[in-house]
Coordinates of C-alpha atoms in Angstrom, one line a residue:
M1 CA 37.8 -3.5 -41.1
K2 CA 36.9 -5.2 -44.3
Q3 CA 34.9 -3.2 -46.9
L4 CA 31.4 -4.3 -47.5
K5 CA 30.8 -5.4 -51.1
N6 CA 27.6 -6.4 -52.8
T7 CA 26.1 -9.8 -53.5
L8 CA 24.7 -10.4 -57.0
Y9 CA 21.4 -12.3 -56.8
I10 CA 20.2 -14.0 -60.0
L11 CA 16.5 -15.0 -59.9
T12 CA 15.3 -14.9 -63.5
P13 CA 15.1 -18.4 -65.2
E14 CA 17.3 -19.1 -68.2
T15 CA 19.8 -16.4 -67.2
Y16 CA 23.3 -16.6 -68.6
L17 CA 26.3 -15.1 -66.8
F18 CA 29.6 -14.5 -68.5
L19 CA 32.8 -12.5 -68.1
Q20 CA 33.2 -9.3 -70.2
N21 CA 36.2 -7.0 -69.6
E22 CA 36.5 -7.4 -65.8
A23 CA 32.8 -7.2 -65.5
I24 CA 30.0 -9.7 -64.8
A25 CA 27.6 -9.6 -67.7
V26 CA 24.0 -10.9 -67.4
K27 CA 22.0 -12.1 -70.4
V28 CA 18.3 -13.1 -70.4
G29 CA 16.8 -14.7 -73.5
G30 CA 19.9 -13.8 -75.5
V31 CA 19.7 -10.1 -74.6
E32 CA 22.3 -8.5 -72.4
K33 CA 20.6 -6.8 -69.5
V34 CA 23.3 -5.5 -67.3
R35 CA 27.1 -5.5 -66.5
V36 CA 28.4 -5.3 -63.0
P37 CA 32.0 -4.3 -62.2
A38 CA 33.6 -7.4 -60.6
N39 CA 35.5 -5.3 -58.0
T40 CA 32.2 -4.4 -56.4
I41 CA 31.0 -8.0 -55.9
D42 CA 32.1 -10.5 -53.3
S43 CA 29.6 -13.3 -54.1
I44 CA 27.1 -14.4 -56.7
C45 CA 24.0 -16.4 -55.7
C46 CA 22.2 -18.2 -58.6
F47 CA 18.6 -19.4 -58.0
G48 CA 17.0 -21.9 -60.3
N49 CA 18.1 -22.6 -63.9
V50 CA 21.1 -20.3 -64.3
T51 CA 24.1 -20.9 -66.6
V52 CA 27.6 -19.6 -65.8
S53 CA 30.4 -19.5 -68.4
T54 CA 33.6 -21.4 -67.7
P55 CA 35.8 -18.2 -67.9
L56 CA 33.6 -16.6 -65.3
I57 CA 33.9 -19.6 -63.0
A58 CA 37.7 -19.4 -63.3
F59 CA 37.7 -15.6 -62.8
C60 CA 35.6 -16.0 -59.6
G61 CA 37.9 -18.6 -58.3
Q62 CA 41.0 -16.4 -58.9
R63 CA 39.4 -13.3 -57.4
G64 CA 37.9 -15.0 -54.4
I65 CA 34.3 -14.3 -55.5
A66 CA 32.0 -17.0 -54.0
L67 CA 29.7 -18.6 -56.6
C68 CA 26.7 -20.3 -55.0
F69 CA 23.9 -22.3 -56.5
F70 CA 20.4 -22.7 -55.0
S71 CA 17.1 -24.2 -56.1
E72 CA 14.6 -21.5 -57.3
Y73 CA 13.1 -21.7 -53.8
G74 CA 16.3 -21.3 -51.9
K75 CA 17.5 -24.8 -51.2
F76 CA 21.3 -24.8 -51.2
Y77 CA 23.0 -26.9 -53.9
G78 CA 26.7 -26.0 -53.6
R79 CA 29.5 -23.5 -53.9
V80 CA 32.3 -23.0 -56.4
Q81 CA 35.5 -21.6 -55.0
G82 CA 39.1 -21.3 -55.9
P83 CA 42.2 -22.6 -54.1
A84 CA 41.8 -22.9 -50.3
Q85 CA 42.7 -19.6 -48.7
G86 CA 42.7 -20.9 -45.1
N87 CA 45.5 -20.1 -42.6
I88 CA 46.9 -23.5 -41.8
L89 CA 48.3 -22.4 -38.4
L90 CA 44.9 -20.9 -37.4
R91 CA 43.1 -24.0 -38.6
R92 CA 45.5 -26.2 -36.6
R93 CA 44.5 -24.3 -33.5
Q94 CA 40.8 -24.7 -34.5
F95 CA 41.1 -28.4 -34.9
A96 CA 43.0 -28.7 -31.6
A97 CA 40.2 -26.7 -29.8
M98 CA 37.6 -29.1 -31.2
E99 CA 39.4 -32.1 -29.6
D100 CA 39.7 -30.2 -26.2
L101 CA 36.5 -30.9 -24.2
N102 CA 36.9 -27.8 -22.1
Q103 CA 37.4 -25.5 -25.1
R104 CA 34.6 -27.1 -27.1
T105 CA 32.2 -26.7 -24.2
R106 CA 33.2 -23.1 -23.6
Y107 CA 32.7 -22.0 -27.2
A108 CA 29.4 -23.9 -27.5
R109 CA 28.2 -22.1 -24.4
S110 CA 29.2 -18.7 -25.7
F111 CA 27.4 -19.3 -29.0
L112 CA 24.2 -20.3 -27.2
L113 CA 24.3 -17.6 -24.6
G114 CA 24.6 -15.1 -27.4
K115 CA 21.7 -16.6 -29.2
L116 CA 19.4 -16.6 -26.1
A117 CA 20.5 -13.0 -25.2
S118 CA 19.6 -11.9 -28.8
E119 CA 16.2 -13.7 -28.7
K120 CA 15.3 -12.2 -25.3
T121 CA 16.2 -8.7 -26.5
F122 CA 14.1 -9.2 -29.6
L123 CA 11.1 -10.5 -27.6
L124 CA 11.4 -7.6 -25.2
R125 CA 11.3 -5.1 -28.1
M126 CA 8.3 -6.9 -29.6
R127 CA 6.4 -6.9 -26.3
R128 CA 6.6 -3.1 -26.2
E129 CA 5.0 -3.0 -29.7
H130 CA 2.4 -5.8 -29.3
K131 CA 0.4 -5.3 -26.2
A132 CA -2.2 -7.8 -27.3
G133 CA 0.4 -10.6 -27.2
E134 CA 2.1 -9.5 -24.0
A135 CA 1.2 -12.6 -22.1
E136 CA 2.7 -15.0 -24.7
L137 CA 5.8 -12.9 -25.1
T138 CA 6.3 -12.6 -21.4
L139 CA 6.1 -16.4 -21.0
A140 CA 8.8 -16.9 -23.7
I141 CA 11.0 -14.2 -22.1
D142 CA 10.8 -15.8 -18.7
K143 CA 11.5 -19.3 -20.1
I144 CA 14.6 -18.1 -22.0
T145 CA 15.8 -16.2 -18.9
S146 CA 15.6 -19.4 -16.9
I147 CA 17.3 -21.5 -19.5
S148 CA 20.1 -19.0 -19.9
A149 CA 20.8 -19.4 -16.1
Q150 CA 20.9 -23.2 -16.5
L151 CA 23.2 -22.9 -19.5
R152 CA 25.9 -21.1 -17.6
D153 CA 26.4 -24.1 -15.3
C154 CA 26.0 -26.8 -18.0
L155 CA 29.1 -28.9 -18.6
S156 CA 28.0 -31.1 -21.5
V157 CA 27.5 -30.0 -25.1
D158 CA 24.7 -32.6 -25.5
S159 CA 22.9 -31.1 -22.5
M160 CA 23.4 -27.6 -24.0
R161 CA 21.6 -28.8 -27.1
G162 CA 18.7 -30.0 -25.0
L163 CA 18.4 -26.7 -23.3
E164 CA 18.6 -24.9 -26.6
G165 CA 15.8 -27.0 -28.0
A166 CA 13.6 -26.1 -25.0
A167 CA 14.4 -22.4 -25.5
A168 CA 13.7 -22.6 -29.2
S169 CA 10.2 -24.1 -28.5
A170 CA 9.4 -21.3 -26.2
Y171 CA 10.8 -18.6 -28.5
F172 CA 8.9 -19.8 -31.6
A173 CA 5.7 -20.4 -29.6
A174 CA 5.6 -16.6 -29.2
F175 CA 5.9 -15.8 -32.9
P176 CA 2.2 -15.6 -33.7
A177 CA 1.8 -12.9 -31.0
M178 CA 4.2 -10.7 -33.1
L179 CA 2.3 -11.0 -36.4
N180 CA -0.1 -8.4 -37.6
N181 CA -1.2 -10.5 -40.6
K182 CA -3.0 -13.5 -39.0
T183 CA -3.6 -15.1 -42.4
L184 CA 0.1 -15.9 -42.6
T185 CA 0.1 -18.8 -40.2
F186 CA 2.9 -20.2 -38.1
S187 CA 2.7 -23.7 -36.7
G188 CA 6.1 -23.8 -34.9
R189 CA 9.5 -24.0 -36.5
N190 CA 9.6 -26.6 -39.3
R191 CA 11.5 -27.0 -42.6
R192 CA 12.3 -29.3 -45.5
P193 CA 9.8 -28.4 -46.8
P194 CA 8.3 -25.4 -44.8
E195 CA 4.7 -26.1 -43.8
D196 CA 3.5 -22.5 -43.5
P197 CA 4.4 -19.0 -44.9
V198 CA 6.4 -17.8 -41.9
N199 CA 8.6 -20.9 -41.9
A200 CA 9.1 -20.5 -45.7
L201 CA 10.3 -16.9 -45.1
L202 CA 12.5 -17.8 -42.2
S203 CA 14.1 -20.7 -44.1
F204 CA 14.9 -18.4 -47.0
L205 CA 16.5 -15.8 -44.8
Y206 CA 18.5 -18.4 -42.8
T207 CA 19.9 -19.7 -46.1
L208 CA 21.1 -16.2 -47.0
L209 CA 22.7 -15.7 -43.6
K210 CA 24.4 -19.1 -43.7
N211 CA 26.0 -18.2 -47.0
D212 CA 27.3 -14.9 -45.6
V213 CA 28.6 -16.5 -42.4
Q214 CA 30.4 -19.3 -44.4
S215 CA 32.1 -16.7 -46.6
A216 CA 33.1 -14.7 -43.6
L217 CA 34.7 -17.7 -41.9
E218 CA 36.6 -18.6 -45.1
G219 CA 37.7 -15.0 -45.4
V220 CA 39.5 -15.0 -42.0
G221 CA 41.1 -18.4 -42.6
L222 CA 38.8 -20.7 -40.6
D223 CA 37.3 -24.0 -41.7
P224 CA 33.5 -23.6 -41.8
A225 CA 33.0 -27.3 -41.3
A226 CA 34.9 -27.6 -38.0
G227 CA 32.3 -26.6 -35.5
F228 CA 31.8 -26.9 -31.7
L229 CA 28.1 -27.0 -31.1
H230 CA 26.5 -28.6 -34.2
T231 CA 27.2 -32.3 -34.9
L232 CA 30.0 -32.8 -37.5
R233 CA 28.8 -34.3 -40.8
P234 CA 30.4 -34.5 -44.2
G235 CA 29.5 -31.4 -46.2
R236 CA 27.9 -29.7 -43.3
P237 CA 29.3 -26.2 -42.4
A238 CA 29.1 -26.8 -38.6
L239 CA 31.0 -23.7 -37.6
A240 CA 28.9 -21.5 -39.8
L241 CA 25.8 -23.0 -38.2
D242 CA 27.4 -22.3 -34.8
L243 CA 28.1 -18.7 -35.5
M244 CA 24.7 -18.2 -37.1
E245 CA 22.9 -19.0 -33.8
E246 CA 23.6 -15.6 -32.3
L247 CA 22.7 -13.8 -35.5
R248 CA 19.4 -15.4 -36.4
A249 CA 17.2 -13.2 -34.2
P250 CA 18.7 -9.8 -34.9
L251 CA 19.4 -10.3 -38.6
C252 CA 16.7 -12.7 -39.9
D253 CA 13.8 -13.0 -37.4
R254 CA 13.6 -9.2 -36.9
L255 CA 13.5 -8.7 -40.7
A256 CA 10.9 -11.4 -41.3
I257 CA 8.5 -9.9 -38.7
A258 CA 9.1 -6.4 -40.2
L259 CA 8.4 -7.6 -43.7
I260 CA 5.1 -9.2 -42.7
N261 CA 3.9 -6.4 -40.4
R262 CA 4.7 -3.7 -43.0
G263 CA 2.7 -5.6 -45.6
Q264 CA 5.7 -6.2 -47.8
I265 CA 5.2 -9.9 -47.6
T266 CA 1.6 -11.1 -47.9
E267 CA -0.3 -14.1 -49.1
K268 CA 0.5 -13.1 -52.7
S269 CA 4.2 -13.5 -51.9
F270 CA 3.9 -17.3 -51.9
E271 CA 3.3 -20.0 -54.5
Q272 CA 0.6 -21.5 -52.3
L273 CA -0.4 -21.4 -48.6
N274 CA -0.7 -25.1 -48.2
P275 CA 2.4 -27.4 -47.6
P276 CA 4.9 -27.3 -49.1
V277 CA 4.8 -23.5 -48.8
L278 CA 7.4 -21.7 -51.0
L279 CA 8.1 -18.0 -51.8
S280 CA 7.1 -16.9 -55.3
E281 CA 9.7 -15.2 -57.5
E282 CA 8.2 -11.8 -56.6
G283 CA 8.3 -12.8 -52.9
R284 CA 12.0 -13.8 -53.2
K285 CA 12.8 -10.5 -54.9
T286 CA 11.1 -8.6 -52.1
V287 CA 13.1 -10.4 -49.5
L288 CA 16.4 -10.0 -51.3
T289 CA 15.9 -6.3 -51.8
A290 CA 15.1 -5.9 -48.1
W291 CA 18.1 -8.1 -47.2
Q292 CA 20.5 -6.1 -49.3
K293 CA 19.2 -2.8 -48.0
R294 CA 19.4 -4.0 -44.4
K295 CA 23.0 -5.0 -44.9
Q296 CA 23.9 -1.5 -45.9
E297 CA 22.6 0.0 -42.7
K298 CA 25.1 0.9 -40.0
I299 CA 25.3 0.1 -36.3
Q300 CA 27.9 0.4 -33.6
H301 CA 29.4 -3.0 -32.9
P302 CA 28.8 -3.7 -29.2
F303 CA 32.3 -5.2 -28.6
L304 CA 34.5 -3.5 -31.2
E305 CA 32.8 -0.1 -30.5
E306 CA 33.2 0.7 -34.2
T307 CA 30.4 1.8 -36.6
I308 CA 30.1 -0.9 -39.3
P309 CA 27.5 -2.0 -41.9
I310 CA 25.2 -4.7 -40.7
G311 CA 26.4 -6.8 -43.6
L312 CA 29.9 -7.0 -41.9
I313 CA 28.6 -8.4 -38.6
P314 CA 29.4 -12.0 -39.8
H315 CA 32.9 -11.0 -40.7
A316 CA 33.4 -9.2 -37.4
Q317 CA 32.3 -12.2 -35.4
A318 CA 34.4 -14.6 -37.5
M319 CA 37.4 -12.3 -36.9
L320 CA 36.8 -12.2 -33.2
F321 CA 36.5 -16.0 -33.0
A322 CA 39.8 -16.3 -34.9
R323 CA 41.4 -13.9 -32.3
V324 CA 40.2 -16.1 -29.5
L325 CA 41.7 -19.2 -31.1
R326 CA 45.0 -17.3 -31.4
D327 CA 44.8 -16.4 -27.7
E328 CA 44.5 -12.7 -28.5
L329 CA 41.2 -12.6 -26.6
D330 CA 40.4 -14.5 -23.4
E331 CA 36.7 -15.2 -24.3
Y332 CA 34.7 -15.1 -27.5
P333 CA 32.2 -12.1 -27.3
P334 CA 29.0 -13.2 -29.0
F335 CA 27.1 -10.5 -30.9
H336 CA 24.3 -9.0 -28.8
W337 CA 22.3 -6.2 -30.4
R338 CA 20.7 -4.2 -27.7

């Protein structure tokens, strides 16, 4: 199994990154603050006005270190990467599977069944901890159970998307019942821009997860843009979005609720509480610290039956999907954290 390396997050405005003796050096206001050995880093995420030297860009491309740029509030701008490392034979199978209606339907169903199973497990856990919201959580659990049964017999990707939308409405309708801090409102899932604090937090976490999933897919030789469930569009990492579906609840939603209920994310963690709602710099630092710490924790992978860091789950799932495309596995086993 791949070794988990660190992600370097740069949040401070006017930061300058440059290469210094096989290390990534960080300057703020002309003063060098830290140097990080490059062999411990697999990606660099720059938020806001950050400058990167040309030699460091070249070095990252040569070493396969993903260099990603976001707005200061987490909107994805783009990635800089070196020569394509994809396995052309594997990608050829991936493209052929996209054109095969049976395979496309089969993989889309697997992604969504994994998503609904993870959401149901999360809601069941939350119901045990939030007795006051038991009725709302039970309603969502029952709805997701019913939709999962319908999904198993669904033969159209478009119909699957419709069922997924109904399940998402039921799932997010139960979110307020899980929140201890009632001043952090949630008005149903929305984005671009987020209209309430919980959506702002979720959107930021989903951006981090998408970056990790896209890197994992590229790492095993797959094309992140060639997906099966999400509509194909230029510049859209459709397969990364597909694979994210089963990971949102256990990796992002679970962490978001924990951060709020532990008091780590409060009203002070946001620029303002009226739309558009955006995390403050301190709020983003709190989330990134928790995200990195969470990725270091270890679990037993339910299919591989190996103990791995949580941060390697996207890599494990990308690897399993590649094995399915190579006919080394009969079915794709979506991640389901019990």
